[in-house]
PDB file of C-alpha atoms in Angstrom:
ATOM      1  CA  SER A1218       5.829  12.255   3.870  1.00  0.00           C
ATOM      2  CA  GLN A1219       3.167  11.429   0.659  1.00  0.00           C
ATOM      3  CA  GLN A1220       5.422  11.304  -2.341  1.00  0.00           C
ATOM      4  CA  GLY A1221       1.936  11.119  -4.493  1.00  0.00           C
ATOM      5  CA  GLU A1222      -1.036  12.833  -4.744  1.00  0.00           C
ATOM      6  CA  GLU A1223      -3.783  11.808  -6.255  1.00  0.00           C
ATOM      7  CA  ASP A1224      -6.478  13.448  -8.527  1.00  0.00           C
ATOM      8  CA  PRO A1225      -9.719  13.356  -8.254  1.00  0.00           C
ATOM      9  CA  GLN A1226      -9.856  12.205  -4.802  1.00  0.00           C
ATOM     10  CA  ALA A1227     -13.508  11.136  -5.170  1.00  0.00           C
ATOM     11  CA  LEU A1228     -14.815   9.977  -8.871  1.00  0.00           C
ATOM     12  CA  SER A1229     -18.252   8.813  -9.693  1.00  0.00           C
ATOM     13  CA  ILE A1230     -19.020   7.507 -13.045  1.00  0.00           C
ATOM     14  CA  GLN A1231     -21.322   4.980 -14.533  1.00  0.00           C
ATOM     15  CA  GLU A1232     -20.906   1.785 -16.066  1.00  0.00           C
ATOM     16  CA  GLY A1233     -19.570   1.767 -19.268  1.00  0.00           C
ATOM     17  CA  GLU A1234     -17.651   5.311 -18.942  1.00  0.00           C
ATOM     18  CA  ASN A1235     -13.986   5.711 -18.943  1.00  0.00           C
ATOM     19  CA  ALA A1236     -12.281   6.530 -15.837  1.00  0.00           C
ATOM     20  CA  THR A1237      -9.248   8.704 -15.562  1.00  0.00           C
ATOM     21  CA  MET A1238      -6.993   8.825 -12.417  1.00  0.00           C
ATOM     22  CA  ASN A1239      -3.991  11.227 -12.043  1.00  0.00           C
ATOM     23  CA  CYS A1240      -1.214  10.701  -9.864  1.00  0.00           C
ATOM     24  CA  SER A1241       1.863  14.009  -8.966  1.00  0.00           C
ATOM     25  CA  TYR A1242       4.897  13.273  -7.610  1.00  0.00           C
ATOM     26  CA  LYS A1243       7.868  15.426  -5.448  1.00  0.00           C
ATOM     27  CA  THR A1244      11.227  13.641  -7.108  1.00  0.00           C
ATOM     28  CA  SER A1245      12.978  11.686  -9.364  1.00  0.00           C
ATOM     29  CA  ILE A1246      11.375   8.095  -9.372  1.00  0.00           C
ATOM     30  CA  ASN A1247      12.588   4.579 -10.397  1.00  0.00           C
ATOM     31  CA  ASN A1248       9.145   3.338 -11.304  1.00  0.00           C
ATOM     32  CA  LEU A1249       5.565   4.293 -10.344  1.00  0.00           C
ATOM     33  CA  GLN A1250       2.584   1.866  -9.741  1.00  0.00           C
ATOM     34  CA  TRP A1251      -0.795   1.730  -9.274  1.00  0.00           C
ATOM     35  CA  TYR A1252      -2.651  -0.886  -6.850  1.00  0.00           C
ATOM     36  CA  ARG A1253      -6.073  -1.106  -6.160  1.00  0.00           C
ATOM     37  CA  GLN A1254      -8.251  -1.493  -2.478  1.00  0.00           C
ATOM     38  CA  ASN A1255     -11.330  -2.827  -2.193  1.00  0.00           C
ATOM     39  CA  SER A1256     -12.896  -1.396   1.126  1.00  0.00           C
ATOM     40  CA  GLY A1257     -11.722  -2.961   4.338  1.00  0.00           C
ATOM     41  CA  ARG A1258      -8.901  -4.914   2.237  1.00  0.00           C
ATOM     42  CA  GLY A1259      -5.696  -5.114   1.308  1.00  0.00           C
ATOM     43  CA  LEU A1260      -4.032  -3.352  -1.673  1.00  0.00           C
ATOM     44  CA  VAL A1261      -3.887  -5.337  -5.281  1.00  0.00           C
ATOM     45  CA  HIS A1262      -0.855  -4.505  -7.315  1.00  0.00           C
ATOM     46  CA  LEU A1263      -2.190  -3.355 -10.829  1.00  0.00           C
ATOM     47  CA  ILE A1264       0.544  -2.423 -12.688  1.00  0.00           C
ATOM     48  CA  LEU A1265       3.864  -0.890 -12.656  1.00  0.00           C
ATOM     49  CA  ILE A1266       5.604   1.532 -15.402  1.00  0.00           C
ATOM     50  CA  ARG A1267       9.516   2.689 -15.380  1.00  0.00           C
ATOM     51  CA  SER A1268      10.882   5.647 -15.469  1.00  0.00           C
ATOM     52  CA  ASN A1269      11.910   4.797 -18.836  1.00  0.00           C
ATOM     53  CA  GLU A1270       8.594   3.955 -20.153  1.00  0.00           C
ATOM     54  CA  ARG A1271       6.019   6.275 -21.285  1.00  0.00           C
ATOM     55  CA  GLU A1272       2.847   3.979 -21.488  1.00  0.00           C
ATOM     56  CA  LYS A1273       1.897   0.922 -20.391  1.00  0.00           C
ATOM     57  CA  HIS A1274      -1.302  -1.674 -21.190  1.00  0.00           C
ATOM     58  CA  SER A1275      -2.401  -4.365 -19.020  1.00  0.00           C
ATOM     59  CA  GLY A1276      -6.027  -5.286 -20.017  1.00  0.00           C
ATOM     60  CA  ARG A1277      -8.617  -2.374 -19.576  1.00  0.00           C
ATOM     61  CA  LEU A1278      -6.234  -0.414 -17.955  1.00  0.00           C
ATOM     62  CA  ARG A1279      -3.872   1.972 -19.529  1.00  0.00           C
ATOM     63  CA  VAL A1280      -0.890   3.772 -17.472  1.00  0.00           C
ATOM     64  CA  THR A1281       0.812   6.729 -18.654  1.00  0.00           C
ATOM     65  CA  LEU A1282       4.048   8.500 -17.326  1.00  0.00           C
ATOM     66  CA  ASP A1283       5.445  11.820 -17.743  1.00  0.00           C
ATOM     67  CA  THR A1284       8.494  12.276 -15.820  1.00  0.00           C
ATOM     68  CA  SER A1285       9.054  16.427 -16.874  1.00  0.00           C
ATOM     69  CA  LYS A1286       5.787  16.626 -15.209  1.00  0.00           C
ATOM     70  CA  LYS A1287       6.411  14.345 -12.813  1.00  0.00           C
ATOM     71  CA  SER A1288       2.727  12.961 -13.102  1.00  0.00           C
ATOM     72  CA  SER A1289       1.219   9.766 -14.329  1.00  0.00           C
ATOM     73  CA  SER A1290      -2.506   8.802 -15.166  1.00  0.00           C
ATOM     74  CA  LEU A1291      -4.553   5.594 -14.752  1.00  0.00           C
ATOM     75  CA  LEU A1292      -7.124   5.089 -17.139  1.00  0.00           C
ATOM     76  CA  ILE A1293      -9.860   2.097 -16.636  1.00  0.00           C
ATOM     77  CA  THR A1294     -11.948   1.763 -20.378  1.00  0.00           C
ATOM     78  CA  ALA A1295     -14.916   0.319 -19.939  1.00  0.00           C
ATOM     79  CA  SER A1296     -15.908   0.663 -16.470  1.00  0.00           C
ATOM     80  CA  ARG A1297     -17.778  -2.012 -14.715  1.00  0.00           C
ATOM     81  CA  ALA A1298     -19.578  -2.126 -11.478  1.00  0.00           C
ATOM     82  CA  ALA A1299     -16.735  -4.356  -9.765  1.00  0.00           C
ATOM     83  CA  ASP A1300     -14.322  -1.907 -10.541  1.00  0.00           C
ATOM     84  CA  THR A1301     -15.736   0.350  -7.446  1.00  0.00           C
ATOM     85  CA  ALA A1302     -12.565   0.704  -5.550  1.00  0.00           C
ATOM     86  CA  SER A1303      -9.708   3.105  -3.993  1.00  0.00           C
ATOM     87  CA  TYR A1304      -7.027   3.599  -6.255  1.00  0.00           C
ATOM     88  CA  PHE A1305      -3.548   4.410  -5.285  1.00  0.00           C
ATOM     89  CA  CYS A1306      -0.093   5.621  -6.880  1.00  0.00           C
ATOM     90  CA  ALA A1307       3.201   4.572  -5.370  1.00  0.00           C
ATOM     91  CA  THR A1308       6.316   5.695  -6.239  1.00  0.00           C
ATOM     92  CA  ARG A1309      10.252   5.100  -4.546  1.00  0.00           C
ATOM     93  CA  ALA A1310      11.601   7.309  -2.336  1.00  0.00           C
ATOM     94  CA  GLY A1311      14.710   6.174  -1.146  1.00  0.00           C
ATOM     95  CA  ASN A1312      14.522   2.401  -0.556  1.00  0.00           C
ATOM     96  CA  MET A1313      10.422   2.430   0.061  1.00  0.00           C
ATOM     97  CA  LEU A1314       7.502   3.005  -1.684  1.00  0.00           C
ATOM     98  CA  THR A1315       5.559   5.984  -0.517  1.00  0.00           C
ATOM     99  CA  PHE A1316       2.348   5.761  -1.252  1.00  0.00           C
ATOM    100  CA  GLY A1317      -0.794   9.138  -2.165  1.00  0.00           C
ATOM    101  CA  GLY A1318      -3.758   9.490  -0.988  1.00  0.00           C
ATOM    102  CA  GLY A1319      -5.750   7.267  -3.092  1.00  0.00           C
ATOM    103  CA  THR A1320      -8.943   8.085  -5.709  1.00  0.00           C
ATOM    104  CA  ARG A1321     -12.188   6.485  -4.689  1.00  0.00           C
ATOM    105  CA  LEU A1322     -13.807   5.567  -7.664  1.00  0.00           C
ATOM    106  CA  MET A1323     -17.321   4.753  -7.785  1.00  0.00           C
ATOM    107  CA  VAL A1324     -18.898   2.892 -10.885  1.00  0.00           C
ATOM    108  CA  LYS A1325     -22.821   3.102 -10.753  1.00  0.00           C
ATOM    109  CA  PRO A1326     -24.554  -0.166 -12.825  1.00  0.00           C
TER     110      PRO A1326
ATOM    111  CA  ASP B1379      -4.636 -12.300  -0.886  1.00  0.00           C
ATOM    112  CA  GLY B1380      -1.568 -13.324  -2.445  1.00  0.00           C
ATOM    113  CA  GLY B1381      -0.143 -15.699   0.091  1.00  0.00           C
ATOM    114  CA  ILE B1382       0.036 -13.373   2.633  1.00  0.00           C
ATOM    115  CA  THR B1383      -2.319 -13.619   5.767  1.00  0.00           C
ATOM    116  CA  GLN B1384      -2.957 -11.566   8.833  1.00  0.00           C
ATOM    117  CA  SER B1385      -4.360 -12.215  12.316  1.00  0.00           C
ATOM    118  CA  PRO B1386      -6.861 -11.255  13.572  1.00  0.00           C
ATOM    119  CA  LYS B1387      -9.170  -9.491  11.187  1.00  0.00           C
ATOM    120  CA  TYR B1388     -10.552  -7.588  13.814  1.00  0.00           C
ATOM    121  CA  LEU B1389      -9.082  -6.295  17.289  1.00  0.00           C
ATOM    122  CA  PHE B1390      -9.832  -4.503  20.178  1.00  0.00           C
ATOM    123  CA  ARG B1391      -7.654  -3.407  22.861  1.00  0.00           C
ATOM    124  CA  LYS B1392      -8.369  -1.582  26.399  1.00  0.00           C
ATOM    125  CA  GLU B1393      -6.042   1.895  26.562  1.00  0.00           C
ATOM    126  CA  GLY B1394      -2.448   1.104  28.083  1.00  0.00           C
ATOM    127  CA  GLN B1395      -2.527  -2.782  26.819  1.00  0.00           C
ATOM    128  CA  ASN B1396      -0.007  -3.633  24.266  1.00  0.00           C
ATOM    129  CA  VAL B1397      -1.350  -5.762  21.471  1.00  0.00           C
ATOM    130  CA  THR B1398       0.974  -7.609  18.629  1.00  0.00           C
ATOM    131  CA  LEU B1399      -0.321  -7.920  15.193  1.00  0.00           C
ATOM    132  CA  SER B1400       0.577 -11.126  13.263  1.00  0.00           C
ATOM    133  CA  CYS B1401       1.840 -11.171   9.606  1.00  0.00           C
ATOM    134  CA  GLU B1402       2.743 -14.733   7.839  1.00  0.00           C
ATOM    135  CA  GLN B1403       3.922 -14.941   4.456  1.00  0.00           C
ATOM    136  CA  ASN B1404       4.921 -18.167   1.908  1.00  0.00           C
ATOM    137  CA  LEU B1405       6.139 -16.558  -0.797  1.00  0.00           C
ATOM    138  CA  ASN B1406       9.730 -16.588  -0.177  1.00  0.00           C
ATOM    139  CA  HIS B1407       9.854 -12.757   0.166  1.00  0.00           C
ATOM    140  CA  ASP B1408      13.171 -11.487   1.902  1.00  0.00           C
ATOM    141  CA  ALA B1409      11.417  -7.790   2.251  1.00  0.00           C
ATOM    142  CA  MET B1410       8.315  -7.138   4.395  1.00  0.00           C
ATOM    143  CA  TYR B1411       6.772  -4.008   5.429  1.00  0.00           C
ATOM    144  CA  TRP B1412       3.662  -2.964   7.893  1.00  0.00           C
ATOM    145  CA  TYR B1413       1.778   0.246   6.998  1.00  0.00           C
ATOM    146  CA  ARG B1414      -0.759   1.866   9.138  1.00  0.00           C
ATOM    147  CA  GLN B1415      -3.860   3.233   7.084  1.00  0.00           C
ATOM    148  CA  ASP B1416      -6.699   5.778   8.808  1.00  0.00           C
ATOM    149  CA  PRO B1417     -10.178   6.077   7.376  1.00  0.00           C
ATOM    150  CA  GLY B1418     -10.073   7.788   3.751  1.00  0.00           C
ATOM    151  CA  GLN B1419      -6.114   8.327   4.138  1.00  0.00           C
ATOM    152  CA  GLY B1420      -3.069   6.635   2.040  1.00  0.00           C
ATOM    153  CA  LEU B1421      -0.718   4.354   3.382  1.00  0.00           C
ATOM    154  CA  ARG B1422       1.947   5.293   5.741  1.00  0.00           C
ATOM    155  CA  LEU B1423       4.885   3.063   6.467  1.00  0.00           C
ATOM    156  CA  ILE B1424       5.674   2.000  10.091  1.00  0.00           C
ATOM    157  CA  TYR B1425       8.505  -0.534   9.805  1.00  0.00           C
ATOM    158  CA  TYR B1426      10.363  -2.955   7.348  1.00  0.00           C
ATOM    159  CA  SER B1427      12.480  -5.591   7.204  1.00  0.00           C
ATOM    160  CA  GLN B1428      14.971  -6.476   4.205  1.00  0.00           C
ATOM    161  CA  ILE B1429      16.150  -9.462   5.747  1.00  0.00           C
ATOM    162  CA  VAL B1430      15.910 -11.621   8.980  1.00  0.00           C
ATOM    163  CA  ASN B1431      17.052 -10.463  12.297  1.00  0.00           C
ATOM    164  CA  ASP B1432      17.097  -6.886  10.717  1.00  0.00           C
ATOM    165  CA  PHE B1433      14.362  -4.096  10.152  1.00  0.00           C
ATOM    166  CA  GLN B1434      14.342  -0.405   9.790  1.00  0.00           C
ATOM    167  CA  LYS B1435      11.880   2.414  10.909  1.00  0.00           C
ATOM    168  CA  GLY B1436       9.806   3.876   8.749  1.00  0.00           C
ATOM    169  CA  ASP B1437       7.653   7.088   8.751  1.00  0.00           C
ATOM    170  CA  ILE B1438       5.502   6.428  11.505  1.00  0.00           C
ATOM    171  CA  ALA B1439       7.726   3.942  14.058  1.00  0.00           C
ATOM    172  CA  GLU B1440       6.793   5.495  17.241  1.00  0.00           C
ATOM    173  CA  GLY B1441       4.809   3.533  19.583  1.00  0.00           C
ATOM    174  CA  TYR B1442       5.667   0.376  17.872  1.00  0.00           C
ATOM    175  CA  SER B1443       8.024  -2.251  17.562  1.00  0.00           C
ATOM    176  CA  VAL B1444       8.882  -5.429  14.953  1.00  0.00           C
ATOM    177  CA  SER B1445      10.762  -8.619  15.194  1.00  0.00           C
ATOM    178  CA  ARG B1446      12.133 -10.643  12.055  1.00  0.00           C
ATOM    179  CA  GLU B1447      13.252 -13.699  13.558  1.00  0.00           C
ATOM    180  CA  LYS B1448      11.996 -15.999  10.687  1.00  0.00           C
ATOM    181  CA  LYS B1449      11.917 -14.629   7.152  1.00  0.00           C
ATOM    182  CA  GLU B1450       8.101 -16.022   7.145  1.00  0.00           C
ATOM    183  CA  SER B1451       6.850 -14.028  10.001  1.00  0.00           C
ATOM    184  CA  PHE B1452       7.074  -9.903  10.760  1.00  0.00           C
ATOM    185  CA  PRO B1453       4.947  -9.305  13.893  1.00  0.00           C
ATOM    186  CA  LEU B1454       4.036  -6.012  14.761  1.00  0.00           C
ATOM    187  CA  THR B1455       3.649  -4.744  18.712  1.00  0.00           C
ATOM    188  CA  VAL B1456       1.134  -1.698  18.868  1.00  0.00           C
ATOM    189  CA  THR B1457       2.589  -0.773  22.857  1.00  0.00           C
ATOM    190  CA  SER B1458       0.638   2.048  25.027  1.00  0.00           C
ATOM    191  CA  ALA B1459       3.001   4.517  23.553  1.00  0.00           C
ATOM    192  CA  GLN B1460       1.012   4.781  20.606  1.00  0.00           C
ATOM    193  CA  LYS B1461      -1.063   7.753  21.307  1.00  0.00           C
ATOM    194  CA  ASN B1462      -3.489   7.175  18.480  1.00  0.00           C
ATOM    195  CA  PRO B1463      -3.491   3.189  17.688  1.00  0.00           C
ATOM    196  CA  THR B1464      -7.030   2.982  16.203  1.00  0.00           C
ATOM    197  CA  ALA B1465      -6.495   1.913  12.353  1.00  0.00           C
ATOM    198  CA  PHE B1466      -6.141  -0.296   9.677  1.00  0.00           C
ATOM    199  CA  TYR B1467      -2.989  -1.844   9.560  1.00  0.00           C
ATOM    200  CA  LEU B1468      -1.519  -3.803   6.669  1.00  0.00           C
ATOM    201  CA  CYS B1469       1.240  -6.289   5.901  1.00  0.00           C
ATOM    202  CA  ALA B1470       3.391  -6.023   2.744  1.00  0.00           C
ATOM    203  CA  SER B1471       6.031  -8.436   1.457  1.00  0.00           C
ATOM    204  CA  SER B1472       8.317  -7.682  -1.914  1.00  0.00           C
ATOM    205  CA  MET B1473      10.748 -10.424  -3.635  1.00  0.00           C
ATOM    206  CA  ALA B1474      13.411  -7.482  -2.586  1.00  0.00           C
ATOM    207  CA  LEU B1475      13.729  -3.621  -1.577  1.00  0.00           C
ATOM    208  CA  ALA B1476      11.558  -1.011  -3.300  1.00  0.00           C
ATOM    209  CA  GLY B1477      14.540   0.255  -5.346  1.00  0.00           C
ATOM    210  CA  ALA B1478      14.876  -3.387  -6.901  1.00  0.00           C
ATOM    211  CA  PRO B1479      13.501  -3.605 -10.599  1.00  0.00           C
ATOM    212  CA  ARG B1480      10.503  -5.702  -9.487  1.00  0.00           C
ATOM    213  CA  ASN B1481       9.497  -4.780  -6.435  1.00  0.00           C
ATOM    214  CA  GLU B1482       5.461  -4.706  -6.178  1.00  0.00           C
ATOM    215  CA  GLN B1483       4.439  -5.575  -3.145  1.00  0.00           C
ATOM    216  CA  PHE B1484       1.760  -8.348  -2.135  1.00  0.00           C
ATOM    217  CA  PHE B1485      -0.852  -7.168   0.575  1.00  0.00           C
ATOM    218  CA  GLY B1486      -2.267  -9.088   3.719  1.00  0.00           C
ATOM    219  CA  PRO B1487      -6.216  -8.728   3.926  1.00  0.00           C
ATOM    220  CA  GLY B1488      -5.611  -5.990   6.882  1.00  0.00           C
ATOM    221  CA  THR B1489      -6.192  -5.966  10.504  1.00  0.00           C
ATOM    222  CA  ARG B1490      -8.286  -3.806  11.906  1.00  0.00           C
ATOM    223  CA  LEU B1491      -7.344  -1.924  15.268  1.00  0.00           C
ATOM    224  CA  THR B1492      -9.971  -0.251  17.432  1.00  0.00           C
ATOM    225  CA  VAL B1493      -8.532   0.996  21.128  1.00  0.00           C
ATOM    226  CA  LEU B1494     -11.302   0.743  23.584  1.00  0.00           C
TER     227      LEU B1494
END
């Protein structure tokens, strides 16, 4: 079962623009995490936001969480070509993380 | 890739053969996980282990088996019973199961398995 659903599935922007990805989920969560995956590689943890937090920043990343709407967003500001990757949200379901289908971001130089 | 190694990077197997994927971590993590990723898709959990000599089925365990004889190692065997084994396999570890406060997972580089 897929707890998180990312939107859009694919996003193409120019370098310097901001990129926003959204994640919706179905059940109550303890926390929500965002991961990045470069093509053919493993995932890298970006940021974790707890259910009692509404916003969190890390460098050019900004994550928001709205538990009433069961949704989260990841904003990448001033994007770079090196940000090209797939981005996944993950939520706790029981004792495990459950990953969404991902947003494939392409940043054109 | 965060102290987790997977081998081999690419693996080819004939139909009907069992094959074992290696996963080793030197992060002193208690929990380890195996995921399957199909092209353009998210990750699906195959098996996870919280502690040595203990493991639990994930969402798609059929046709797979694991062992956890050492804290550092969590090998995955893809058996001939797995109907569609061609996929990208990712191993991960964390300090504790996902329910604990600090539960980000660290991933290996993955093994791409192709059945010929």
